[in-house]
Short mmCIF file of C-alpha atoms in Angstrom, two decimals:
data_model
loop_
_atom_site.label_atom_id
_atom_site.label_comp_id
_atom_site.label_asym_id
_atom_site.label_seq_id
_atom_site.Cartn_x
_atom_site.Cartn_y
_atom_site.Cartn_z
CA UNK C 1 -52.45 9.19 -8.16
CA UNK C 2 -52.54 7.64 -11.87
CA UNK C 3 -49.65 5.69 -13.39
CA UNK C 4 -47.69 8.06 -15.02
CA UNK C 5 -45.45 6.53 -18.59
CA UNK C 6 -41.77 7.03 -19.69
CA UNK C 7 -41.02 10.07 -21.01
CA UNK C 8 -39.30 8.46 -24.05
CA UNK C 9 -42.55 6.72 -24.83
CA UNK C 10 -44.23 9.79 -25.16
CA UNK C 11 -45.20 9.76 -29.19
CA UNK C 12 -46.36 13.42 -30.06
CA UNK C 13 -48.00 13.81 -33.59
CA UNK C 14 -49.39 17.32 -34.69
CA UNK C 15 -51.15 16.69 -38.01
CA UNK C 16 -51.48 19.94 -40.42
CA UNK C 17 -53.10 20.49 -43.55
CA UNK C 18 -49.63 20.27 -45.63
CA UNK C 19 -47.35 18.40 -43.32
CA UNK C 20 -47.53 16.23 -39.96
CA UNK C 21 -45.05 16.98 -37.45
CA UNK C 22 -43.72 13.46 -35.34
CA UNK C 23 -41.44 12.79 -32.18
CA UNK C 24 -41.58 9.60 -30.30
CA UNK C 25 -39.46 10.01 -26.68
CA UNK C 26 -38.73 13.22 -25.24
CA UNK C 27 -34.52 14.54 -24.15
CA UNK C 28 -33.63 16.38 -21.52
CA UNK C 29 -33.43 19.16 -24.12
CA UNK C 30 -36.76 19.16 -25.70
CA UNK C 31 -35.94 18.71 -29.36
CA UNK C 32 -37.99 20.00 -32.38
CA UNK C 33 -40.26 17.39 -34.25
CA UNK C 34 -37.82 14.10 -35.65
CA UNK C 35 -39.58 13.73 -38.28
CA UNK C 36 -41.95 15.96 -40.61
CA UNK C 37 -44.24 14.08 -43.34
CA UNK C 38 -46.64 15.29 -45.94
CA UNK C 39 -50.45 14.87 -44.65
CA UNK C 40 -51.22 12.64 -47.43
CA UNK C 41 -52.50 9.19 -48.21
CA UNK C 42 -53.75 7.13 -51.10
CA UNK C 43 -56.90 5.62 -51.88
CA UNK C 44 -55.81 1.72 -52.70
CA UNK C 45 -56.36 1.32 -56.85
CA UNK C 46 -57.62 -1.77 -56.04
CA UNK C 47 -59.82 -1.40 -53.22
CA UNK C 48 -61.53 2.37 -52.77
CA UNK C 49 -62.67 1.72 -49.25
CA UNK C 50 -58.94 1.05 -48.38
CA UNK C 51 -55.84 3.86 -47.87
CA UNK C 52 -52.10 3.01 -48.58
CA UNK C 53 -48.91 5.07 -48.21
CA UNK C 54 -47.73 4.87 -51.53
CA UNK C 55 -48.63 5.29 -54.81
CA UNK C 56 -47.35 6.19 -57.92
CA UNK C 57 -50.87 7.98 -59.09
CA UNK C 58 -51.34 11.33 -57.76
CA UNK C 59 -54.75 11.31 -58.66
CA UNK C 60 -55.46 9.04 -55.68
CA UNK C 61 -54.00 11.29 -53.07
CA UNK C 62 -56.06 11.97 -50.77
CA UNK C 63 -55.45 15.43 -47.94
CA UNK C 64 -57.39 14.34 -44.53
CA UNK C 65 -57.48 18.46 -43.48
CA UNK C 66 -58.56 21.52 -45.72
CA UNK C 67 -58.14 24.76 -44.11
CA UNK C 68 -57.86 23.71 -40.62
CA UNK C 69 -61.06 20.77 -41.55
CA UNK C 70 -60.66 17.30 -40.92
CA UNK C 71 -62.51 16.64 -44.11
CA UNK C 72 -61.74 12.56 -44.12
CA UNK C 73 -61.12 11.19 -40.19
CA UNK C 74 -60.60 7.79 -41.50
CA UNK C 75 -57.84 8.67 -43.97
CA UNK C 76 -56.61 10.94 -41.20
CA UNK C 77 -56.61 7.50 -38.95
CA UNK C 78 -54.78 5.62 -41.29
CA UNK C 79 -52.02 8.39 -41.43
CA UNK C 80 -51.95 8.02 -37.54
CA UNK C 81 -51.71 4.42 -37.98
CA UNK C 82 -48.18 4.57 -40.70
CA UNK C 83 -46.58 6.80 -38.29
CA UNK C 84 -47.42 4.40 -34.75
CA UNK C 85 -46.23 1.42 -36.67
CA UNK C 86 -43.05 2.93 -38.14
CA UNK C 87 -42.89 3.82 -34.55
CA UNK C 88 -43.04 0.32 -33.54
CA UNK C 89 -40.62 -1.16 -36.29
CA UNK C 90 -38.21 0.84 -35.51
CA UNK C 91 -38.29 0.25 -31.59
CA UNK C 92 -38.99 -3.42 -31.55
CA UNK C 93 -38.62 -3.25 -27.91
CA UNK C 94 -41.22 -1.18 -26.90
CA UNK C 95 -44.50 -2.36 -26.20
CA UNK C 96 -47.69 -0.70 -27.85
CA UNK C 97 -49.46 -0.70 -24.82
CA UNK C 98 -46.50 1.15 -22.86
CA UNK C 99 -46.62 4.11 -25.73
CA UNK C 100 -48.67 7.47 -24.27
CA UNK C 101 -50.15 9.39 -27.33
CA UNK C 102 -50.57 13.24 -27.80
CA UNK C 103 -52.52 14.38 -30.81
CA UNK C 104 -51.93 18.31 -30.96
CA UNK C 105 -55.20 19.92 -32.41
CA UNK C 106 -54.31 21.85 -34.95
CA UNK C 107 -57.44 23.89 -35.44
CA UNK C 108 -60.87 25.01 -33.54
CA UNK C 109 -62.27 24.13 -36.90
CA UNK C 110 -61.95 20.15 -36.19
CA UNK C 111 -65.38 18.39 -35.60
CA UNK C 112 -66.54 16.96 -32.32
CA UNK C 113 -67.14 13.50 -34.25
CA UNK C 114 -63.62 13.91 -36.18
CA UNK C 115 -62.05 14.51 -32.34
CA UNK C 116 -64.51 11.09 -31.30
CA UNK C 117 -63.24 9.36 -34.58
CA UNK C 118 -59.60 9.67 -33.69
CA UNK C 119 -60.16 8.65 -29.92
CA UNK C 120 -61.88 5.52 -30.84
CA UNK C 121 -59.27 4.62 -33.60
CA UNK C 122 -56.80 5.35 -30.73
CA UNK C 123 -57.88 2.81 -28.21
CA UNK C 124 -59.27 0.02 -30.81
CA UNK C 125 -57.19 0.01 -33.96
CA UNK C 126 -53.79 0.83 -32.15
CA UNK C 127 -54.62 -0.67 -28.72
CA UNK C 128 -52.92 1.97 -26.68
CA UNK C 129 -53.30 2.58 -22.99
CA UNK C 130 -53.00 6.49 -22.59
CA UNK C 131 -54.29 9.26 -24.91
CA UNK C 132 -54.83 12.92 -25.18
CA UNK C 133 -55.90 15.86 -27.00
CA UNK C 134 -54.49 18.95 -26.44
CA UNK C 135 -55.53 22.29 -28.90
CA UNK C 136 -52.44 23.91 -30.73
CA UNK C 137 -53.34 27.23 -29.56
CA UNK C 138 -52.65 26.01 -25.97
CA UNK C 139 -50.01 24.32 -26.93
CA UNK C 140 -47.95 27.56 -28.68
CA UNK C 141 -48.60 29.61 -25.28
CA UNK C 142 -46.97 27.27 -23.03
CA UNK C 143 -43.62 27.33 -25.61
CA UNK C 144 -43.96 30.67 -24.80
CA UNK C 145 -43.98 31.00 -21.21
CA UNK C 146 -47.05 30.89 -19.05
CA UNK C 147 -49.33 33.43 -19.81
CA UNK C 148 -52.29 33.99 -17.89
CA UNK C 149 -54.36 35.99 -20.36
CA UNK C 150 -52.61 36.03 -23.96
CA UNK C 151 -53.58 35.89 -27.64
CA UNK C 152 -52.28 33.07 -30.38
CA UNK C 153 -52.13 34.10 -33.91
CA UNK C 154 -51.96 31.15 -35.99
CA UNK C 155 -50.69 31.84 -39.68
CA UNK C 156 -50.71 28.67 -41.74
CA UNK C 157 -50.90 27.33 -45.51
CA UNK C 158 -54.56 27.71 -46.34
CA UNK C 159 -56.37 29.64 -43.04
CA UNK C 160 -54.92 31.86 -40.18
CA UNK C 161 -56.61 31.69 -36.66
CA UNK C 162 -56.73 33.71 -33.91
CA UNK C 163 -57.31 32.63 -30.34
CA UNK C 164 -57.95 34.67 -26.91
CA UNK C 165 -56.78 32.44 -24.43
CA UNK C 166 -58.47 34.18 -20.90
CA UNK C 167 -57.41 32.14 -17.45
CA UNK C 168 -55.26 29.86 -19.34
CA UNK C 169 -58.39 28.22 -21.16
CA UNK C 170 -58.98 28.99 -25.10
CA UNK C 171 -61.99 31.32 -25.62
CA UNK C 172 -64.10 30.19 -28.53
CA UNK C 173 -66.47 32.34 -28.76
CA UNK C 174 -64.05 34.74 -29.67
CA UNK C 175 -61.55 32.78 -31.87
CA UNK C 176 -61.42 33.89 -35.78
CA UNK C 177 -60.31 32.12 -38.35
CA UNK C 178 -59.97 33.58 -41.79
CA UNK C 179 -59.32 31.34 -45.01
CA UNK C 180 -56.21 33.04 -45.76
CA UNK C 181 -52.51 31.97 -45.51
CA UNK C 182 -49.49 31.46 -46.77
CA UNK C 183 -51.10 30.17 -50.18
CA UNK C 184 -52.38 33.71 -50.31
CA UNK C 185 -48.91 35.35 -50.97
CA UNK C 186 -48.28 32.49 -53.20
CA UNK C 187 -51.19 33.32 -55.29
CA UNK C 188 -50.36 37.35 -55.01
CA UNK C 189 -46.79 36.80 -56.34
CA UNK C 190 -48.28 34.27 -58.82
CA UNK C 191 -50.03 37.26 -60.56
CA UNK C 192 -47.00 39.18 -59.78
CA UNK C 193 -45.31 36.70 -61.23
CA UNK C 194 -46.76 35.17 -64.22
CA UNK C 195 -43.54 33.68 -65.96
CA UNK C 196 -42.87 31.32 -62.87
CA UNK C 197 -44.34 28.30 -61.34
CA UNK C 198 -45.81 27.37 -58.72
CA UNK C 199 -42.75 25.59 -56.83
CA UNK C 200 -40.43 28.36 -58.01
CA UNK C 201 -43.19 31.05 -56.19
CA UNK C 202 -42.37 28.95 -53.54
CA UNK C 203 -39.17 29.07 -53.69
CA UNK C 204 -39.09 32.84 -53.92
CA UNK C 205 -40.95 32.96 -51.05
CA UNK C 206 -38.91 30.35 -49.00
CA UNK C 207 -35.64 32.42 -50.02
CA UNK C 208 -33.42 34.86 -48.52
CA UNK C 209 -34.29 37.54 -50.75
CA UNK C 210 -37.80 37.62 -49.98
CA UNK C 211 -39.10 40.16 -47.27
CA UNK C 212 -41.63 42.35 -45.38
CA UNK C 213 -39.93 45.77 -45.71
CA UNK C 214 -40.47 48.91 -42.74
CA UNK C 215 -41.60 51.77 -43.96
CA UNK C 216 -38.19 52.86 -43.13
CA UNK C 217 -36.53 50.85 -44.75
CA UNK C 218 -38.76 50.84 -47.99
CA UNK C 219 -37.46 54.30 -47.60
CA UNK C 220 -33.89 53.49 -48.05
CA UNK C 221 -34.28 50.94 -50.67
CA UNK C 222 -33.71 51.14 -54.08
CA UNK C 223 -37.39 51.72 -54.72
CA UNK C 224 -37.95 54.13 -52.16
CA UNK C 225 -37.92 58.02 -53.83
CA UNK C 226 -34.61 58.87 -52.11
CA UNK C 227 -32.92 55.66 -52.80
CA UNK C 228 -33.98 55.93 -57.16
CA UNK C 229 -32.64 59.61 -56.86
CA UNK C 230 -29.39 58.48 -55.86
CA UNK C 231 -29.55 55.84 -58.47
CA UNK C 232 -29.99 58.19 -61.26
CA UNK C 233 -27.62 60.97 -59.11
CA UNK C 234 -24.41 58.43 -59.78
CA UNK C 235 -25.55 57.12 -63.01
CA UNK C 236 -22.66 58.84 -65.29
CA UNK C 237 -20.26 57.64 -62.68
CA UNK C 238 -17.54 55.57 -63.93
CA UNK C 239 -19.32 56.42 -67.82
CA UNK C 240 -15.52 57.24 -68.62
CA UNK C 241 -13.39 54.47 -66.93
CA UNK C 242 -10.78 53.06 -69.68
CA UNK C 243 -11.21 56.00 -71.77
CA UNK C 244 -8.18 58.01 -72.33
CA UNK C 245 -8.16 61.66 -72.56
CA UNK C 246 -6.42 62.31 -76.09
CA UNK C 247 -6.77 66.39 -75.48
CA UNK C 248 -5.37 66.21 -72.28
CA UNK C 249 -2.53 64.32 -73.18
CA UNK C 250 -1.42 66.36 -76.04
CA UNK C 251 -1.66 69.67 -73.96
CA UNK C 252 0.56 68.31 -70.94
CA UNK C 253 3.49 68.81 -70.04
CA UNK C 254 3.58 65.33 -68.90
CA UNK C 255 5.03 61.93 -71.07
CA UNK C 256 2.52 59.76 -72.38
CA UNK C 257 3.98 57.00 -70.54
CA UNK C 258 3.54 59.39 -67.10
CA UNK C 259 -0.02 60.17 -67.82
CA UNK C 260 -0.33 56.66 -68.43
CA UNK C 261 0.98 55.48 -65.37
CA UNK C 262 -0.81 57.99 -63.42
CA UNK C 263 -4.27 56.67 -65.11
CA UNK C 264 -3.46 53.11 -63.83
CA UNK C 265 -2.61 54.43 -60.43
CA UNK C 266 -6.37 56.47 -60.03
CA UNK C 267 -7.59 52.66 -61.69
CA UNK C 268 -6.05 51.10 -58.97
CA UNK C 269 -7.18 53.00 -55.53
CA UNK C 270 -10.44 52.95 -57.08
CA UNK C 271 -10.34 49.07 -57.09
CA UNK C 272 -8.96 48.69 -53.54
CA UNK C 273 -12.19 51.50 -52.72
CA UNK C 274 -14.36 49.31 -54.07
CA UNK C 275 -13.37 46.47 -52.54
CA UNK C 276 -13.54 47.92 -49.37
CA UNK C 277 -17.27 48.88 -50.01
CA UNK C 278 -19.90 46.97 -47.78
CA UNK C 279 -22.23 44.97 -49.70
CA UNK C 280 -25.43 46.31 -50.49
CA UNK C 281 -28.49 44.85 -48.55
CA UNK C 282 -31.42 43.26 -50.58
CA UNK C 283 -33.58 45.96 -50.01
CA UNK C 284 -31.00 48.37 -51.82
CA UNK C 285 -30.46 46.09 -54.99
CA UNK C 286 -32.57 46.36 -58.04
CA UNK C 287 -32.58 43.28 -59.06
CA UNK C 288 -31.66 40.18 -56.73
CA UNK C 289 -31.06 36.23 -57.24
CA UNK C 290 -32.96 33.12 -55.46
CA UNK C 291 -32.48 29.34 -57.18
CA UNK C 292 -35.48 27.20 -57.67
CA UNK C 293 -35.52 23.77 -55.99
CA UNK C 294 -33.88 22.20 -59.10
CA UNK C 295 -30.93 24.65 -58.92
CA UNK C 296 -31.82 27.20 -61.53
CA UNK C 297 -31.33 30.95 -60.43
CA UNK C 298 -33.96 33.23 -61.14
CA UNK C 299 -33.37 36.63 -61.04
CA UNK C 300 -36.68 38.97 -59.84
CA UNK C 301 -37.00 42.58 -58.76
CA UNK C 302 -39.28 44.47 -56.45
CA UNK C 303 -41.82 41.70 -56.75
CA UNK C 304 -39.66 40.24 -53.69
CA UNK C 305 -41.26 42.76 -51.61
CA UNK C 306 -44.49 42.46 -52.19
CA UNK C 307 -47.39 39.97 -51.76
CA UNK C 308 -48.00 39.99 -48.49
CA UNK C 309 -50.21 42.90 -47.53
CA UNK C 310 -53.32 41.42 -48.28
CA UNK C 311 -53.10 38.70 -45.67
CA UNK C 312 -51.61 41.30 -42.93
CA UNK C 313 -54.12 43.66 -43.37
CA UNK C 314 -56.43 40.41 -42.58
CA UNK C 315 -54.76 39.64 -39.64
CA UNK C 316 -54.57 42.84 -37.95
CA UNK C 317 -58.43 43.42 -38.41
CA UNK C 318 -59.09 39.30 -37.29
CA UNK C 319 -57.36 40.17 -33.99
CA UNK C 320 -58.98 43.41 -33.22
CA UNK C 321 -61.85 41.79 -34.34
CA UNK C 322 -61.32 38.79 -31.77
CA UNK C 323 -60.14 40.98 -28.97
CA UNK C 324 -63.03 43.30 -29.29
CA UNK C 325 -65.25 40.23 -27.87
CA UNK C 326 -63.96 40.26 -24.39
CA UNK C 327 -65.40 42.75 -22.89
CA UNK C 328 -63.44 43.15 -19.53
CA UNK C 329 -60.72 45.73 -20.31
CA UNK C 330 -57.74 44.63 -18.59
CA UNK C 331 -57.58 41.07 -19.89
CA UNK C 332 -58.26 42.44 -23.00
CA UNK C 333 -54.73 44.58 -22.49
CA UNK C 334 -53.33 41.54 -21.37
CA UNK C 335 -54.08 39.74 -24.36
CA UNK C 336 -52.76 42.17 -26.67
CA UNK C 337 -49.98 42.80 -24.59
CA UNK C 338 -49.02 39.25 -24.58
CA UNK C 339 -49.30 38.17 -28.63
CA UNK C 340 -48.18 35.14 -29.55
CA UNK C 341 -47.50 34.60 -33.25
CA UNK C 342 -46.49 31.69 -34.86
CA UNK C 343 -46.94 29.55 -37.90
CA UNK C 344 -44.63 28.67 -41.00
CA UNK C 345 -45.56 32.06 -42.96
CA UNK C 346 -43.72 33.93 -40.24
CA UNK C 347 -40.67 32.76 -41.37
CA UNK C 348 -40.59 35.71 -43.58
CA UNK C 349 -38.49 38.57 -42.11
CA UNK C 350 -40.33 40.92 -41.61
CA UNK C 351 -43.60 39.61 -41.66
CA UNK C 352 -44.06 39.40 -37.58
CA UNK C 353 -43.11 43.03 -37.55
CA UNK C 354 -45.44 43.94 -39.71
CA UNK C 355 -48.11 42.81 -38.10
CA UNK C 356 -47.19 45.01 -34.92
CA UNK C 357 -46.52 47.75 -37.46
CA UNK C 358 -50.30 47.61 -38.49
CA UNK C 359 -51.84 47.04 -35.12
CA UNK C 360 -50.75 50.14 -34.11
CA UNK C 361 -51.23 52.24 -36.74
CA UNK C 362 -54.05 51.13 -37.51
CA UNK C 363 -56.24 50.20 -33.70
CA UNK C 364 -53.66 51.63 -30.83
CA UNK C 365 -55.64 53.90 -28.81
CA UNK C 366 -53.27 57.03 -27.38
CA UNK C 367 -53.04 59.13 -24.18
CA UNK C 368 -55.19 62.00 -25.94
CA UNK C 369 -57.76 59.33 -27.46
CA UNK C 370 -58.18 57.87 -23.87
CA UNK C 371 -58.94 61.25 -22.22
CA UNK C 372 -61.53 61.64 -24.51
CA UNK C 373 -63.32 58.44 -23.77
CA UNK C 374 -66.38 58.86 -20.71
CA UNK C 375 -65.68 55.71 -19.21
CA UNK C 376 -68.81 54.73 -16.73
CA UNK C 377 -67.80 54.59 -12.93
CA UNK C 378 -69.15 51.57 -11.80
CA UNK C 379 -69.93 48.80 -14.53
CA UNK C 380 -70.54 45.34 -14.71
CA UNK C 381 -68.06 43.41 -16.76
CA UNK C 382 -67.79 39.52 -17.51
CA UNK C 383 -65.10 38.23 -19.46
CA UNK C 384 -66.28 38.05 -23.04
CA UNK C 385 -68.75 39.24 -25.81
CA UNK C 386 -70.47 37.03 -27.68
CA UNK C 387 -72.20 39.94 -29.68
CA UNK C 388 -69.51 40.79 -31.86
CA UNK C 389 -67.53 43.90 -32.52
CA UNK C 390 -69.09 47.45 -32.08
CA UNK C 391 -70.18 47.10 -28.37
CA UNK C 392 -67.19 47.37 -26.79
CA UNK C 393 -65.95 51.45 -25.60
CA UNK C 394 -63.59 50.69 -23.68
CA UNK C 395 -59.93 52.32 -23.76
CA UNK C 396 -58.13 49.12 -24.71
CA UNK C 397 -55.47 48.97 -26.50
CA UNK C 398 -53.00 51.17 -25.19
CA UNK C 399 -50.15 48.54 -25.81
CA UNK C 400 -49.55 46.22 -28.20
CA UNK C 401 -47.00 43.76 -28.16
CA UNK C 402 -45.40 40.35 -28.82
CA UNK C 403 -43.89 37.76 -26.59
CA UNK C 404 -40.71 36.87 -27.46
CA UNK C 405 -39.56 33.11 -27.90
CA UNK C 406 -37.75 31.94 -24.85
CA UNK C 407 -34.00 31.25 -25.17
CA UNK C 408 -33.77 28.82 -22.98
CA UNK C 409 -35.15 25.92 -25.38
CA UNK C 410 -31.43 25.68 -26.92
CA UNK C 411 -32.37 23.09 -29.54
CA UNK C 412 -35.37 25.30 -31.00
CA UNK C 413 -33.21 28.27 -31.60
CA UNK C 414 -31.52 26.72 -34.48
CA UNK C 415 -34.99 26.03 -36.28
CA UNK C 416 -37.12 29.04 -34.95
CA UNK C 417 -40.62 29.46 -33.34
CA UNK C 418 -42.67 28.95 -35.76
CA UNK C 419 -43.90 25.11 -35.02
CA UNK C 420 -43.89 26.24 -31.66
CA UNK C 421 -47.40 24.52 -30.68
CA UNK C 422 -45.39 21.12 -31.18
CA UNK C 423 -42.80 22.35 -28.67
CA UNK C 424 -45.90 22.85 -26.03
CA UNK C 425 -47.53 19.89 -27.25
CA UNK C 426 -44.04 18.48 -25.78
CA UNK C 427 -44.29 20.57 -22.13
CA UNK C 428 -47.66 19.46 -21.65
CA UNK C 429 -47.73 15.56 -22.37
CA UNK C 430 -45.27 16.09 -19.54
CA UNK C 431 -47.39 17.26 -17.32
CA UNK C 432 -50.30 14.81 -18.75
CA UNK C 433 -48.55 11.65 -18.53
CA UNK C 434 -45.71 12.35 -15.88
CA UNK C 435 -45.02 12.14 -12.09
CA UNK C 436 -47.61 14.05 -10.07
CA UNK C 437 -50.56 13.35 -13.04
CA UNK C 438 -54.00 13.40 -11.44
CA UNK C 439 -55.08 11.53 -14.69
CA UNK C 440 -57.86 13.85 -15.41
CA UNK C 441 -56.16 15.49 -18.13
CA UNK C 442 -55.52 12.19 -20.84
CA UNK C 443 -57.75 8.91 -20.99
CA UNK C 444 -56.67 5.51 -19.68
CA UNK C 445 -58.13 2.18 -21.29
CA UNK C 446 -60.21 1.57 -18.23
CA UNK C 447 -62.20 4.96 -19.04
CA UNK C 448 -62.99 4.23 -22.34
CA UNK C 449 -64.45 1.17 -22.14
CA UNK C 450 -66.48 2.06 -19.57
CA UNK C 451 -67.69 5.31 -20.82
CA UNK C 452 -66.45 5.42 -24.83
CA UNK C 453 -65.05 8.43 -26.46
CA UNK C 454 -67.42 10.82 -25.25
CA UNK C 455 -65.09 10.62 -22.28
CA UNK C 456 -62.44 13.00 -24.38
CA UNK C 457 -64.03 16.12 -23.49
CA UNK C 458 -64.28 15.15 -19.80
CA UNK C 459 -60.60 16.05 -19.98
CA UNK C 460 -59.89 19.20 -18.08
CA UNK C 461 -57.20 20.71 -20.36
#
């Protein structure tokens, strides 16, 4: 049996194109990420072949990973290297040799030298002990549960990937990435948009007020037909509050001072009616109010509701497109009955509906469509199709749905699911690096000496 490590010297570090999610030490209750910091480093004004972690000239920034790319491993390194020494400083205690890394792989899209980059920098440059791998996509399905046969749908910043996971190992021959995200509603309410910047489109976006509406409930919303008639149905109402009725007051019987009474009366039940009134919900407002990040309020109208079809209408087709390679039918079901999305976009309400709402509208196959389908008696079917979409006639899907997010992980509930991979990234380093480890799923010092970091894909993740 290998040595297994303290669980609160576990240091977990999921590096995305915008941000880098960190936790050293896990809690009984597995907490989300301690700290999140900006993927970013600078090229050192005095030296180019040198990074730093601060500078005062943007134009020196430098983004290790574009759209899932690790475009610069060594500035990627360096990033690794801030965080494991602020790790260090602020545990003077701990020994760097005693510290068990996880890198979470945050996209198929990552090079097999970029992978051997960061495993040499590991062992080397940081002199640890104990190191693994693990992809994100693996990582979000074990947040989720344990899923056999499932499907991750990845929606971040720049690219969105999709990845059948058959026998609890990641197909990629059938993973699909597009190069869409959630800059791609950024740049549709841009031209939506025009009068506001880019950090107040994100703001908008970020905000309450911004949402994925039903169809039902585009329906019932001010912009719906229904919900204008209504609009324009009540439009004279209250046209004649304050107004006194001279004619009327002449021809009754009534004093002045009694009709005037009586008119502050009807003034006053309406008030308390009013008051009594539920709010109206976004989608029935007009107009509605967000504040930028420097505390302005903006005021925008049905542009809140928009910008986001594009990139669903992408995703729907990616997954049916991905699914479509593997070719026997009931893991196929599986997968699509067992969807796992996550990803900072799907923050949005709405959104994660949505993309349910399209699947089956748009590639659900019914009772009557299946009866109609000759399926052959007898046939031969391995697990995936590496020859793309268009060969595959089978009856599949009949169900479509989404796993929910366990409630049992008390501490994530507050934040959500979407950086959900980091919360598997957390499950599995225990089962990498704890009690009962066979050590064949990280790499110890001893290995990589002897056999370098081609020994990272020996691991049997």
């Amino acid at each position: 049996m290998a040595p297994y490590y303290r669980e609160d010297n576990y240091l977990i570090i999921q590096p995305g194109s915008e941000r880098t999610l960190v936790s050293f030490g896990l809690h009984e209750y597995l907490k989300p990420p301690a700290f999140s910091v900006p993927t970013k480093v600078y090229v050192d004004s005095e030296d180019s072949t040198k990074f730093t972690s601060k500078s005062d000239d943007e134009s020196l920034a430098i983004y290790p990973i574009k759209k899932g790319k690790v475009t610069n491993p060594d500035a990627l390194n360096y990033l690794i290297k801030v965080i494991f020494n602020g790790v260090l400083r602020q545990n003077p205690t701990i020994l760097r040799n005693n510290i068990a890394l996880t890198i979470i792989q945050t996209s198929s899209r990552w090079s097999s030298l970029a992978i051997e980059k960061i495993t040499s920098y590991a062992f080397e440059i940081l002199q640890i002990n104990a190191f693994t791998i693990v992809p994100s996509a693996l990582c979000s399905m074990f947040a989720f549960g344990s899923f056999q046969n499932s499907c991750v749908i990845d929606i971040g910043y720049e690219k969105s990937e999709i990845t059948p996971i058959l026998d609890f190992q990641i197909v990629q021959a059938a993973t699909v990435i597009i190069d869409k995200g959630g800059l791609t509603i950024n740049n549709n309410l841009r031209k939506l948009l025009p009068r506001l910047n880019d950090e107040q489109i994100n703001a908008l976006k970020e905000s309450s007020i911004y949402e994925v509406l039903s169809n039902e409930d585009a329906a019932k919303s001010y912009f719906g037909v229904k919900g204008i008639n209504d609009s324009l149905g009540n439009g004279g109402e209250g046209e004649d509050e304050g107004v006194l009725d001279i004619a009327a007051i002449v021809t009754s019987e009534k004093s002045t001072r009694e009709i005037l009474a009586e008119k502050e009366k009807e003034k006053k039940a309406k008030n308390r009616k009013d008051k009594d009134v539920k709010p109206k919900l976004n989608s029935e407002l007009e107009n509605n109010s967000f504040y930028d990040y420097n505390g302005n309020k903006i005021e925008v109208g049905k542009e809140r509701f928009q910008g986001c079809t594009d990139l669903i209408d992408s995703i729907t087709y990616s997954i049916y497109n991905s699914l479509s390679k593997i070719i026997d039918s009931k893991k196929r079901q599986e997968c699509y009955d067992n969807l796992i999305i996550v990803g900072n976009t799907t923050k949005i309400p709405g959104f994660k509906e949505a993309i349910l709402v399209s699947l089956n509208a748009n590639y659900h196959i019914g009772l009557e469509q299946t009866n109609e389908i000759d399926v052959p008696a007898f046939r031969n079917e391995s697990s995936f199709n590496t020859g793309g979409e268009g060969l595959n006639l089978s009856q599949v899907p009949q169900q479509i749905k989404s796993i929910k997010f366990p409630e049992y992980f008390s501490e994530w509930k507050k934040v959500g699911s979407e950086d959900a991979s980091f919360l598997g990234g957390q499950i599995l380093s225990k089962q990498v690096f704890g009690h009962g480890n066979t050590g064949d799923l990280y790499i110890n010092r001893e290995d990589y000496l002897e056999k370098g970091p081609l020994e990272i894909w020996h691991i049997k993740m």
